[in-house]
CSV table of C-alpha atoms in Angstrom, one decimal:
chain,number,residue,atom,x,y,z
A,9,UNK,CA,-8.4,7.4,31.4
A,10,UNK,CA,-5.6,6.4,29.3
A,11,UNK,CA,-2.1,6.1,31.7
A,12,UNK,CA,0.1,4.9,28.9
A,13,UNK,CA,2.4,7.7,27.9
A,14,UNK,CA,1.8,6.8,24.1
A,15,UNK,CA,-0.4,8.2,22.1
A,16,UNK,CA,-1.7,7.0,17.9
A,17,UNK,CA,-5.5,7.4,17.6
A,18,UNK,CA,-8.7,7.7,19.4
A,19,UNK,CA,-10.3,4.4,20.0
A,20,UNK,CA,-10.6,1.6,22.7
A,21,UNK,CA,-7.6,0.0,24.3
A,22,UNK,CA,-5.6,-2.3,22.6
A,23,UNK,CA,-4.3,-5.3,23.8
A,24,UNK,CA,-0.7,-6.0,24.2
A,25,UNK,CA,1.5,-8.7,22.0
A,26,UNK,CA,3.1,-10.7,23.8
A,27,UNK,CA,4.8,-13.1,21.0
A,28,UNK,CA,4.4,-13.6,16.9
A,29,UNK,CA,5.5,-17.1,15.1
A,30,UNK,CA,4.4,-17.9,11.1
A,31,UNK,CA,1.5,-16.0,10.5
A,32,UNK,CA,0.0,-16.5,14.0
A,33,UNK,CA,0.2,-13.5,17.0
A,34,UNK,CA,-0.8,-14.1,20.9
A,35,UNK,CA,-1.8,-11.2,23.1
A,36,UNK,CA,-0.3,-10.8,27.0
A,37,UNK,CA,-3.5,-13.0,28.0
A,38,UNK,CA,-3.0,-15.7,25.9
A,39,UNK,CA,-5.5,-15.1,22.7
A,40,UNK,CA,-4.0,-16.3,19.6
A,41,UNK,CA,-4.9,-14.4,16.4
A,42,UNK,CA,-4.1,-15.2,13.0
A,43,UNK,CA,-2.7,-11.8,10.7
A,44,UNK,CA,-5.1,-12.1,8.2
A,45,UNK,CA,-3.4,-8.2,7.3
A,46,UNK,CA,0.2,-8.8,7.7
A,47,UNK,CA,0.5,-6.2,10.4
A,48,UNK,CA,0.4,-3.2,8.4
A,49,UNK,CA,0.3,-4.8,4.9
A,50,UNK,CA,3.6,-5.1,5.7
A,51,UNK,CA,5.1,-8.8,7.3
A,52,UNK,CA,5.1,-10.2,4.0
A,53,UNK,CA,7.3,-13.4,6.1
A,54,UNK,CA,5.2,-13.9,8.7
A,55,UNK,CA,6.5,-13.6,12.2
A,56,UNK,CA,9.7,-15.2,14.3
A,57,UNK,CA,11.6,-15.9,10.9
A,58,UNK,CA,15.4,-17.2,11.9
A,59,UNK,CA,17.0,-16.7,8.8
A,60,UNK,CA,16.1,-13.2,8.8
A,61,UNK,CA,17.5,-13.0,12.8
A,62,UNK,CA,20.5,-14.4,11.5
A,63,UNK,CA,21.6,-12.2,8.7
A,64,UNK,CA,20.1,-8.7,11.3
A,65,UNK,CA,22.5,-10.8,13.9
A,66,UNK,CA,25.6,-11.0,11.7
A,67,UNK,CA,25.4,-7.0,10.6
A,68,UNK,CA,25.2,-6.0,14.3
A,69,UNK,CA,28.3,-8.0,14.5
A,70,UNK,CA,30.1,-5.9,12.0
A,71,UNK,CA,28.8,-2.9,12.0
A,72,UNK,CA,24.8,-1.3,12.5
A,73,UNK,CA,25.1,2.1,11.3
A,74,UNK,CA,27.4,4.0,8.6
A,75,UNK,CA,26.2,7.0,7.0
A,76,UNK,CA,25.6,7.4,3.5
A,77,UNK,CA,28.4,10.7,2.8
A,78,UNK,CA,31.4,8.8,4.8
A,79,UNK,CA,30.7,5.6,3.5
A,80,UNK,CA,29.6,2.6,1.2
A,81,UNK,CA,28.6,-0.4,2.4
A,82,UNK,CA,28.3,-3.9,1.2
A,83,UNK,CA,24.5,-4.6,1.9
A,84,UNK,CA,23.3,-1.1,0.3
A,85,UNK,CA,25.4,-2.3,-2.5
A,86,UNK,CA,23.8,-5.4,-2.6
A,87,UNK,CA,19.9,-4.6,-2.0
A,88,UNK,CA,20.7,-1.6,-4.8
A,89,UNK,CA,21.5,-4.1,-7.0
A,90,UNK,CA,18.7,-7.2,-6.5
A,91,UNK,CA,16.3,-4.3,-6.6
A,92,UNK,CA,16.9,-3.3,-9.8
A,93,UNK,CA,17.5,-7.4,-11.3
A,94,UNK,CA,13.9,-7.1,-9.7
A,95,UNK,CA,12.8,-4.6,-12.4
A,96,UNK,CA,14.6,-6.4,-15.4
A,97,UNK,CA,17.1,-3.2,-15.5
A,98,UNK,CA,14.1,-1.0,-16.0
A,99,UNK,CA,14.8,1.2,-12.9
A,100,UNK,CA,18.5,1.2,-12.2
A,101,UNK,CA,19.0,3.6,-9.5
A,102,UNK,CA,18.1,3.0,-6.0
A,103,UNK,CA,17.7,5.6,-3.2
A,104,UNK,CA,16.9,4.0,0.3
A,105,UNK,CA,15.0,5.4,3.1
A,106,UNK,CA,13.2,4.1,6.4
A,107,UNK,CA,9.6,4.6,5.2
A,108,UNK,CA,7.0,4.5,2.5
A,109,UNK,CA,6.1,8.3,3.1
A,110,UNK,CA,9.7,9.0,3.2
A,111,UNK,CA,9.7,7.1,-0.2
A,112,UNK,CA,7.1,8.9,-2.0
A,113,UNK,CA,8.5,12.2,-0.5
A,114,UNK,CA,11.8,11.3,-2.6
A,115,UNK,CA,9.9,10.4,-5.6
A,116,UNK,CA,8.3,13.7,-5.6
A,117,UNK,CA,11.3,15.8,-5.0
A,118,UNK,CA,13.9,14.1,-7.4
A,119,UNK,CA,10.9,14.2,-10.2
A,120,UNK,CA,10.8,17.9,-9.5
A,121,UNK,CA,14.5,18.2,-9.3
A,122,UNK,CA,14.9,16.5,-12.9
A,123,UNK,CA,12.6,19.3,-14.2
A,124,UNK,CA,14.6,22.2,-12.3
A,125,UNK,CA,17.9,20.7,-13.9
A,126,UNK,CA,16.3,20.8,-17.2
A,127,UNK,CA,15.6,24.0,-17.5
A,128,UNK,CA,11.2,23.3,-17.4
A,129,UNK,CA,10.9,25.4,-13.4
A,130,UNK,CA,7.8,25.6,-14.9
A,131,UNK,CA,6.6,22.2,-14.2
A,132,UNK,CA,5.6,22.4,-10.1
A,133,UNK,CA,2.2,20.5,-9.9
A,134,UNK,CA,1.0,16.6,-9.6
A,135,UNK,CA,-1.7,14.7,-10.2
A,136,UNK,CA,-3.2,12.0,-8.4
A,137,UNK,CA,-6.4,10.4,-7.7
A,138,UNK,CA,-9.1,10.9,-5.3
A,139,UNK,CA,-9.6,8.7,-3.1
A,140,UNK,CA,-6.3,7.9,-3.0
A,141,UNK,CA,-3.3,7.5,0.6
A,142,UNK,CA,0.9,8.4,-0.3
A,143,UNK,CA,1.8,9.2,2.7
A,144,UNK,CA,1.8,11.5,6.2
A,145,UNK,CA,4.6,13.6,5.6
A,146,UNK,CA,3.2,16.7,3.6
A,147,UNK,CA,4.9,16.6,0.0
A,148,UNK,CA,3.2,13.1,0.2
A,149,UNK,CA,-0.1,13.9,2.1
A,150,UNK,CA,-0.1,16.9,-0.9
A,151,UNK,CA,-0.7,13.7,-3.5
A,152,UNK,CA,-3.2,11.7,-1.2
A,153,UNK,CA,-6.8,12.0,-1.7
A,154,UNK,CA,-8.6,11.1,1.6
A,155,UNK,CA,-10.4,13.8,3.0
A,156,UNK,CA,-9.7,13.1,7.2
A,157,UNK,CA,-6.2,13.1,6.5
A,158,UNK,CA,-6.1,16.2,4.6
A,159,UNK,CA,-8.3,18.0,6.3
A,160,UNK,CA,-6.2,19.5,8.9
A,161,UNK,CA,-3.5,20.5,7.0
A,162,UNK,CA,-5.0,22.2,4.0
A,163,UNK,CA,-3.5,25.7,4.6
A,164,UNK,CA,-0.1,23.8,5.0
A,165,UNK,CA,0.3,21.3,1.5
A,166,UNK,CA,0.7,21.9,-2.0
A,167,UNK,CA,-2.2,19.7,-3.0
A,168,UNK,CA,-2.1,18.4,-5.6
A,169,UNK,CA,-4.8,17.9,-9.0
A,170,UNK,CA,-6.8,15.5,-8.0
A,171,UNK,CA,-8.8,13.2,-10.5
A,172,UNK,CA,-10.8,10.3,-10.6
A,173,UNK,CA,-9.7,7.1,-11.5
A,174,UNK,CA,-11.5,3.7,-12.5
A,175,UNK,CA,-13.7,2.5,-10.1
A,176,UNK,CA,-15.1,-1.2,-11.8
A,177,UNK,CA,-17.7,-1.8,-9.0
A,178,UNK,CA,-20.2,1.4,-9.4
A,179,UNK,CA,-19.6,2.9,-12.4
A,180,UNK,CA,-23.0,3.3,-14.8
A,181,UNK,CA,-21.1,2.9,-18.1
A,182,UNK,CA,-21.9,0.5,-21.0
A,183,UNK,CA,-19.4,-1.6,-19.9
A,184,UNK,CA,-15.5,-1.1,-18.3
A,185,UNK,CA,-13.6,-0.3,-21.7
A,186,UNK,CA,-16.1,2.4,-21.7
A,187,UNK,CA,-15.6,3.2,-18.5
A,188,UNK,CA,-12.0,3.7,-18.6
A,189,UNK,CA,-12.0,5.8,-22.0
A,190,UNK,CA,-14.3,8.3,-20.1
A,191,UNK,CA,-12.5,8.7,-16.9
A,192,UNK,CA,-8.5,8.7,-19.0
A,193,UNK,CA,-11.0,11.4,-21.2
A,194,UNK,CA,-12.0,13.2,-18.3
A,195,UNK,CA,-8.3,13.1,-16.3
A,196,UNK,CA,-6.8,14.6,-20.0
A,197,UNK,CA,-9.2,17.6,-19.7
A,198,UNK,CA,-7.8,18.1,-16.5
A,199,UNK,CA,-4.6,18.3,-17.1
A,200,UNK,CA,-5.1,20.1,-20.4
A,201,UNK,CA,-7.3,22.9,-18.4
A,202,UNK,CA,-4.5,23.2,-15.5
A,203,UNK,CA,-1.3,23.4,-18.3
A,204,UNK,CA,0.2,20.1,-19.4
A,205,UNK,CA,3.4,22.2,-19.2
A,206,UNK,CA,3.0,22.9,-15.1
A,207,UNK,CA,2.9,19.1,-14.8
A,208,UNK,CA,6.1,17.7,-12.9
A,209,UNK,CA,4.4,13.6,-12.7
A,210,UNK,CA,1.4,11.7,-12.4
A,211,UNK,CA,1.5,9.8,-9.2
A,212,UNK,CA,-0.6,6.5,-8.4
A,213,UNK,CA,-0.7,3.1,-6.5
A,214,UNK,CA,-1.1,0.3,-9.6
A,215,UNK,CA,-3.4,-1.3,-6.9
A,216,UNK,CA,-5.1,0.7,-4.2
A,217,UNK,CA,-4.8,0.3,-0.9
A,218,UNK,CA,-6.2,1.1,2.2
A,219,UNK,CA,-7.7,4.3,0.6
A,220,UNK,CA,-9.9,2.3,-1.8
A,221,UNK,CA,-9.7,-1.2,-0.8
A,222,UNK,CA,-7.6,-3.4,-3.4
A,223,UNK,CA,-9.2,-1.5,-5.9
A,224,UNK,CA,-7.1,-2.6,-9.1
A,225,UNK,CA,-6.9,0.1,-11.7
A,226,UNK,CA,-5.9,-2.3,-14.8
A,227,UNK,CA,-3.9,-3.0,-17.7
A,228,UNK,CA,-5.8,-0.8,-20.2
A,229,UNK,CA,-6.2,2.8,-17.6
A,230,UNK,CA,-2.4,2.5,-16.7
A,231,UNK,CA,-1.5,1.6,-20.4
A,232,UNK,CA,-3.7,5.2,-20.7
A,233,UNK,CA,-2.1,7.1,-18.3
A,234,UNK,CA,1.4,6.2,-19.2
A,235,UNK,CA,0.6,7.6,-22.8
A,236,UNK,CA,-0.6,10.7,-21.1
A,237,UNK,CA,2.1,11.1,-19.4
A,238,UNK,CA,4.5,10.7,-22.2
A,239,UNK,CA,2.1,13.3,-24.5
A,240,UNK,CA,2.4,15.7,-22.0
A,241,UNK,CA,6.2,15.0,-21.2
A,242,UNK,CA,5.5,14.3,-17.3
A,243,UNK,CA,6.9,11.4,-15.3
A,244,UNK,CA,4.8,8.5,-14.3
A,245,UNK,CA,5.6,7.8,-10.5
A,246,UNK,CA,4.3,4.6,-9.3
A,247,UNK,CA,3.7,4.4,-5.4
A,248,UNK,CA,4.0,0.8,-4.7
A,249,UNK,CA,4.9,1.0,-1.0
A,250,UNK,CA,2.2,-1.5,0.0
A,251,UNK,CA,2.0,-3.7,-3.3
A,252,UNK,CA,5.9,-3.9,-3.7
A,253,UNK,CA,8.0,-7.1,-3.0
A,254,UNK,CA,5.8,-9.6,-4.1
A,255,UNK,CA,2.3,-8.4,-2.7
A,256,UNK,CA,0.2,-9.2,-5.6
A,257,UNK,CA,2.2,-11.9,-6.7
A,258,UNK,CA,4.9,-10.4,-8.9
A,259,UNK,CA,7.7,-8.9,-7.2
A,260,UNK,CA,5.6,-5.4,-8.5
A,261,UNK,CA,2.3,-5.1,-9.6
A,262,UNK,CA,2.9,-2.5,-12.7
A,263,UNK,CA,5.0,-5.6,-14.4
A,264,UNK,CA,1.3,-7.6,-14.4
A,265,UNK,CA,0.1,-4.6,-17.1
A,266,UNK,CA,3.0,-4.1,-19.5
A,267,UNK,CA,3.9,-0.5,-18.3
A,268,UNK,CA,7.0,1.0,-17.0
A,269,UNK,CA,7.1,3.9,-14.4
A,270,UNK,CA,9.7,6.7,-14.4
A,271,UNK,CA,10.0,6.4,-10.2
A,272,UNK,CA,8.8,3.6,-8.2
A,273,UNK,CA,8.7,4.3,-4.2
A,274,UNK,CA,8.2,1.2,-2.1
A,275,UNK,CA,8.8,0.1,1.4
A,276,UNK,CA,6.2,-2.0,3.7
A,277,UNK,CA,7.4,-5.7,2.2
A,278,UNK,CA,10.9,-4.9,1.5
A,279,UNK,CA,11.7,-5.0,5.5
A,280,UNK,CA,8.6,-7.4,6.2
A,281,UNK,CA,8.2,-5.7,9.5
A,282,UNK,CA,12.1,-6.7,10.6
A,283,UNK,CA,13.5,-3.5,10.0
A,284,UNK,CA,12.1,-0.2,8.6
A,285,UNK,CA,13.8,0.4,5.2
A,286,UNK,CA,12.1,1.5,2.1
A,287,UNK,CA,13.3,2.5,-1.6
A,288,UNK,CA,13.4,5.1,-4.4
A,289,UNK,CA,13.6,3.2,-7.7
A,290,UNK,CA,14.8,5.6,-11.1
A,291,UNK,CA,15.7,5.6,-14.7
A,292,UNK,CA,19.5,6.5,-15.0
A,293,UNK,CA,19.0,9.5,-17.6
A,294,UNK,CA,16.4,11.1,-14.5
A,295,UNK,CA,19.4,11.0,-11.7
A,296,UNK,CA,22.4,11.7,-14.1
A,297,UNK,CA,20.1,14.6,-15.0
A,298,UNK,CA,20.0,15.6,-11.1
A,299,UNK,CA,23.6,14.7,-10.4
A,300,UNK,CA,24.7,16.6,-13.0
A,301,UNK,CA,22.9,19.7,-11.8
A,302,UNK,CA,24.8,19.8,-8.5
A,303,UNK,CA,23.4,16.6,-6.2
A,304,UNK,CA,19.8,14.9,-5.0
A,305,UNK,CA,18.8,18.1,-2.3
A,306,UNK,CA,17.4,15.2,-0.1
A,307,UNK,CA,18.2,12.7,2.1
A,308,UNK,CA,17.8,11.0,5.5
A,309,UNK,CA,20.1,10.2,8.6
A,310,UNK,CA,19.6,6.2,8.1
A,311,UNK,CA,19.0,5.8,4.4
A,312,UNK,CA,20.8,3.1,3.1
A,313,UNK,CA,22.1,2.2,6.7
A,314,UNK,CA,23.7,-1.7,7.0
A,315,UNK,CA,21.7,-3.2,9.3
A,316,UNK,CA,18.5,-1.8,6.9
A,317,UNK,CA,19.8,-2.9,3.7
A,318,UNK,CA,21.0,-6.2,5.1
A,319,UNK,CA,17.6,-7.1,6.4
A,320,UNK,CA,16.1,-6.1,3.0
A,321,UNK,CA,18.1,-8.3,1.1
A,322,UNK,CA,17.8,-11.2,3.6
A,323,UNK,CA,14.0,-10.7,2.7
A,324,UNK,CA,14.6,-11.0,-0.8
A,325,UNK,CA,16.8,-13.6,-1.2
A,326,UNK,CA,14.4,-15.5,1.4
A,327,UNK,CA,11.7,-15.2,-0.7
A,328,UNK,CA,13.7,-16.3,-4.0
A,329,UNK,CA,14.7,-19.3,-2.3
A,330,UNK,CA,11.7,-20.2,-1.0
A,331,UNK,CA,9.6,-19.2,-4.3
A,332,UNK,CA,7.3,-17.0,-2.3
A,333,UNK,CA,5.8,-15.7,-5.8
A,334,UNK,CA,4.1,-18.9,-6.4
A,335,UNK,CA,2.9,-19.5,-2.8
A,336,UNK,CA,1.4,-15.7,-3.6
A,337,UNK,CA,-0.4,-17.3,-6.8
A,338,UNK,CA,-1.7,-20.0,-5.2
A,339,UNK,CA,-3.3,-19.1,-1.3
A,340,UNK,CA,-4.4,-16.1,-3.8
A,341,UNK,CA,-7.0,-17.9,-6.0
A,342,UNK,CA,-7.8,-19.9,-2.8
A,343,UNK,CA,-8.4,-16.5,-0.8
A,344,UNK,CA,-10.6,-14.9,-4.0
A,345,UNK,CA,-12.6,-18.3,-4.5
A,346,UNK,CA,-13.1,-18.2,-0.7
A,347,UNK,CA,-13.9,-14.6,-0.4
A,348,UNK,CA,-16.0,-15.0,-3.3
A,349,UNK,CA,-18.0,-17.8,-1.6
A,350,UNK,CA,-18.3,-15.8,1.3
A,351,UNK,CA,-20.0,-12.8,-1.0
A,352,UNK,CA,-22.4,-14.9,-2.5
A,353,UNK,CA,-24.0,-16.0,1.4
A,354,UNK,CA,-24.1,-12.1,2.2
A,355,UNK,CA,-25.9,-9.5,0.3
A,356,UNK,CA,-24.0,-6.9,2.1
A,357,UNK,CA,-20.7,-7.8,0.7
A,358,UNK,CA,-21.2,-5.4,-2.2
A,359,UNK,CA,-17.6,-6.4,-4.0
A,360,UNK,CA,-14.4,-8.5,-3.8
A,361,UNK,CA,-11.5,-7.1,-5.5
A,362,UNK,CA,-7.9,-7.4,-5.5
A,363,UNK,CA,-5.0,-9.8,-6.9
A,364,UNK,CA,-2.3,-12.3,-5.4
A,365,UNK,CA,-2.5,-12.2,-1.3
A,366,UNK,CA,-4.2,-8.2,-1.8
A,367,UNK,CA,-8.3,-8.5,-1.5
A,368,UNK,CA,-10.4,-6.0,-0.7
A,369,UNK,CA,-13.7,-6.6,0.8
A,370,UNK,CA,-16.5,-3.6,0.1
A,371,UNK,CA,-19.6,-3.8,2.5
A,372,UNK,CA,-22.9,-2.1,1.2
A,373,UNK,CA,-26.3,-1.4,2.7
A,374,UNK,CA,-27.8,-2.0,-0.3
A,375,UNK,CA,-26.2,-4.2,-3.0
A,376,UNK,CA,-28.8,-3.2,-5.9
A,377,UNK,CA,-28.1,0.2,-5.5
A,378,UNK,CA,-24.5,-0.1,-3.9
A,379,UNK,CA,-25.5,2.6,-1.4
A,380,UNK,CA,-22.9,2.8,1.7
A,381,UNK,CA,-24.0,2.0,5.3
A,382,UNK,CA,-24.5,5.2,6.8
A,383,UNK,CA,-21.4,6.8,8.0
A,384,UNK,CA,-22.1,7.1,11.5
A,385,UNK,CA,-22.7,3.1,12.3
A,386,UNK,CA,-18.7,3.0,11.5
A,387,UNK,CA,-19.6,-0.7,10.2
A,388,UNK,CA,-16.0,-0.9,9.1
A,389,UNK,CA,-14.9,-0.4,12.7
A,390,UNK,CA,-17.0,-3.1,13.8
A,391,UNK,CA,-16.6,-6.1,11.4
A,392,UNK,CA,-12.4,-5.5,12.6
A,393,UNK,CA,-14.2,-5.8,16.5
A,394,UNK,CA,-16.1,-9.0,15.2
A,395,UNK,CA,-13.2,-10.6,13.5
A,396,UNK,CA,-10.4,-9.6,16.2
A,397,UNK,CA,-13.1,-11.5,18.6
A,398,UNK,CA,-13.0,-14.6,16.3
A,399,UNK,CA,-8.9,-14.6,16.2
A,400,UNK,CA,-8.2,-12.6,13.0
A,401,UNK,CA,-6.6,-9.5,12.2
A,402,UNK,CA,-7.8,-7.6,9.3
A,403,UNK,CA,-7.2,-4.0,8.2
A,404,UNK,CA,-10.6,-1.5,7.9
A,405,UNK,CA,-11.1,1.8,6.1
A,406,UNK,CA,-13.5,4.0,4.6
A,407,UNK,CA,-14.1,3.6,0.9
A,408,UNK,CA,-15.7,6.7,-0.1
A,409,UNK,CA,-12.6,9.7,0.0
A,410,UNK,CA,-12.7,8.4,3.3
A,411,UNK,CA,-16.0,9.7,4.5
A,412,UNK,CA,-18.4,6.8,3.8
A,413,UNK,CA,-18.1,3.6,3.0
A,414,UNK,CA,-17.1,0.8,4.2
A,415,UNK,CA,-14.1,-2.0,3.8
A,416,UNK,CA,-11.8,-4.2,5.1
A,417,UNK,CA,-8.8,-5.8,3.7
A,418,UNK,CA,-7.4,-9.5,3.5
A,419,UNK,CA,-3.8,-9.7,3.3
A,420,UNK,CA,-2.2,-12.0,5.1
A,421,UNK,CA,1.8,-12.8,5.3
A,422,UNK,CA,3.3,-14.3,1.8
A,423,UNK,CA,4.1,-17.1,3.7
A,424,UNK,CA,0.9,-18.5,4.7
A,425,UNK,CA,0.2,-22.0,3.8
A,426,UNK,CA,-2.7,-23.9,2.5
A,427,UNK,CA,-4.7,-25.3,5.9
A,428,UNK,CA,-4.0,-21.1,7.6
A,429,UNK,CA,-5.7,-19.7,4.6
A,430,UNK,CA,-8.8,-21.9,5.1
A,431,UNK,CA,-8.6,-21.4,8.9
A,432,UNK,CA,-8.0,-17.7,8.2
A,433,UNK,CA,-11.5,-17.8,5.8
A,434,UNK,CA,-13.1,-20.0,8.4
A,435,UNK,CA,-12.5,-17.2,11.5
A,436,UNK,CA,-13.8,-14.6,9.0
A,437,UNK,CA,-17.0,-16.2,8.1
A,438,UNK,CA,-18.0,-16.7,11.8
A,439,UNK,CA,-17.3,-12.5,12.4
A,440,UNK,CA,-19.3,-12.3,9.2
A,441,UNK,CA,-22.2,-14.1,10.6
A,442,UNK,CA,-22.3,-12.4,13.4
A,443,UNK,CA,-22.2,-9.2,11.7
A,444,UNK,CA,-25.2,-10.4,9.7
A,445,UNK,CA,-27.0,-10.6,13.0
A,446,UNK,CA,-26.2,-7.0,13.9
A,447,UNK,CA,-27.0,-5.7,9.7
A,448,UNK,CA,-30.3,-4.1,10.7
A,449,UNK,CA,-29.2,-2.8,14.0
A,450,UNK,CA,-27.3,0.2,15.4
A,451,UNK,CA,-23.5,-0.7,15.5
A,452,UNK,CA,-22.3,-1.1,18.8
A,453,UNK,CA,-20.4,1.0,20.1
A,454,UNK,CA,-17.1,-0.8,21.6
A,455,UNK,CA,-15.3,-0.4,18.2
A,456,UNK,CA,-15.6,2.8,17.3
A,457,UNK,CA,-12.5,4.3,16.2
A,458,UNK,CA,-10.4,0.8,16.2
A,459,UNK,CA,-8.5,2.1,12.3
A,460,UNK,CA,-9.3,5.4,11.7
């Protein structure tokens, strides 16, 4: 029986940190572990960082917490600002929160609240894709697509219409162009059969994450979807909680495809696990509509709090001096060649997908036919056992709407160097060995639930 009065999710016992330095962890017995996943997708600067203590330091020396109606302060200011230099002016409003749920809740409910103020009440569903993860609070659980997580709450969220979206790895199409006309085809009959005037936005990660594995949607399907979105007069939101900051190696990943979203949530990076503090981005004309109207209905007791905002842009301007973008570009095409290497000793690593320091590793029982390992071995629970036992953290989930399938994610800190990456690939191909042992036999049983 479990004595700790915490409680997450089912599954073993953990073991407890003890202390974190670079992109290395060590447990209260002594086991070091690289984060091959950045915690949460989220340490983007590594562990122990001084400069980052320092500025947290010298805010608790003037002040921790203001709030946002009694007044301004210099590092919400500040943050505001680098944030929207970091979208060349295309977003220039920032709303702060704690949270990437909290962020995509925002995004949701000043994109309804622009409609409202214009006049369209009409407009009071979104789309999203399926699979697909926004968030736990329920606006933002309404937009996810992942079946265990919905599940419970059905009778409680607006859900929203789900659609497919490109999936580049099993579809039977002549070839991806294809492949993409059909499903923007098939999403626009959607939409048309639900009333392209009940539409408030379309809302989607430019990369997937855990709900999908890295699966990267591409220039072409977004270039698609934001011409949808401007037929049908809806907003494009773009969650970019996990890919934000720098993730894929631009400091977002819609600027790789030459779009531009309407709202942008993000959080994870922008306190790299120092301090919780997330972000609304917006076009002016959306919040001067809103403002206009009588005030944002939203808000949170800490958004845009000092000691958040300063540790955000102690993050940024960390990782502008330090070029972190190009240390993304290059331990990425050494991760992908490695990862690649690794797919071509082991039949059951079905696919290898992602971009910059995001990779998404699919496992398959059958690579000719891409058929998942059946849902009941929990194989994605157990390659995480396998690898935590070889020293490396890496972050599982199901692929399939979160029923079947199996994957894992790479994702290490921004950070990491050239000689961790290869140590990093080197821990993961012993677990991967001895997963190849186990292939043909019932998975154990130790790991079940370990990242439901």
């Amino acid at each position: 029986m479990n004595h700790s009065p915490l409680f997450y999710q089912a599954g073993p016992a953990l073991p407890e940190v003890s202390h974190a330095d670079g992109v290395r962890l060590w447990d209260a017995s002594g086991h070091e572990y690289i984060d091959g996943c950045a915690g949460a997708i989220a340490c983007n600067l590594g562990h122990g960082r001084r400069d980052i203590r320092d500025a947290m330091l010298a805010q608790l020396d003037r002040v921790a917490f203001t709030y946002r109606t009694q007044f301004e302060n210099a590092p919400a200011v500040a943050l505001g600002r680098a944030l929207v230099e970091l979208t060349a002016g295309q977003l220039d409003k920032v709303f702060f929160v704690s949270s990437g749920s909290e962020a995509v809740e925002s995004a949701l409910k000043l994109a309804r609240q622009y409609f409202v103020a214009r006049g369209e009440t009409q407009r009071r569903r979104f789309v999203s894709l399926r699979p697909s993860y926004h968030g736990s609070t329920l606006g933002a659980l309404g937009v996810t697509g992942y079946r265990p997580l919905e599940a419970p709450f059905d009778a409680l969220i607006a859900a929203s219409l789900k659609v497919a979206g490109p999936d580049f790895y099993r579809h039977g199409d002549a070839d991806d162009a294809s492949h993409v006309e059909r499903v923007l085809a098939e999403t626009r009959q959607a939409i048309e059969a639900a009333g392209p005037e009940s539409i408030v936005a379309f809302v989607l990660e430019p990369i997937g994450g855990a709900s999908t594995g890295a699966r990267v949607l591409g220039q072409h399907y977004l270039q698609g979807i934001r011409a949808l979105c401007d037929e049908f007069g809806c907003l494009l939101i773009l969650d970019e909680v996990l890919t934000g900051v720098g993730r894929t190696g631009d400091w977002f990943a819609y600027q790789h495809d030459a779009i531009t979203p309407d709202l942008l949530a993000t959080a994870k990076g922008l306190g790299a696990g120092y301090y919780p503090v997330g972000a609304l981005l917006a076009r002016t004309d959306i919040v001067d509509a809103v403002m206009a109207a009588g005030g944002f209905q939203h808000g949170h007791t800490y958004a845009g709090n000092p000691l958040a905002c300063a540790t955000g842009l102690a993050v940024i301007e960390a990782m502008q001096r330090e070029s972190v973008l190009d240390n993304v570009a290059a331990r990425g095409r050494e991760l992908e060649a490695g990862l690649a290497s690794l797919q071509a000793r082991f039949a059951w690593l079905g696919d290898v997908r992602g971009r910059g320091l995001l990779w998404g590793v699919e496992l398959v029982a059958d690579p000719d036919t891409k058929a998942p390992f059946p849902a009941e071995e929990n194989r994605f629970a157990r390659i995480t056992a396998l690898a935590r036992a070889e020293g490396l953290l890496i972050y599982p989930r199901r692929t399939l709407d979160g029923v079947a399938g199996d994957h894992f994610l790479v994702a290490p800190p921004l950070t990491i160097d050239a000689d961790d990456t290869a140590e990093l690939l080197e821990r993961l191909a012993r677990a991967l060995v001895r997963f190849d042992r186990e292939v043909a036999a019932p998975a154990s049983t130790e790991a079940l639930g370990v990242a439901r």
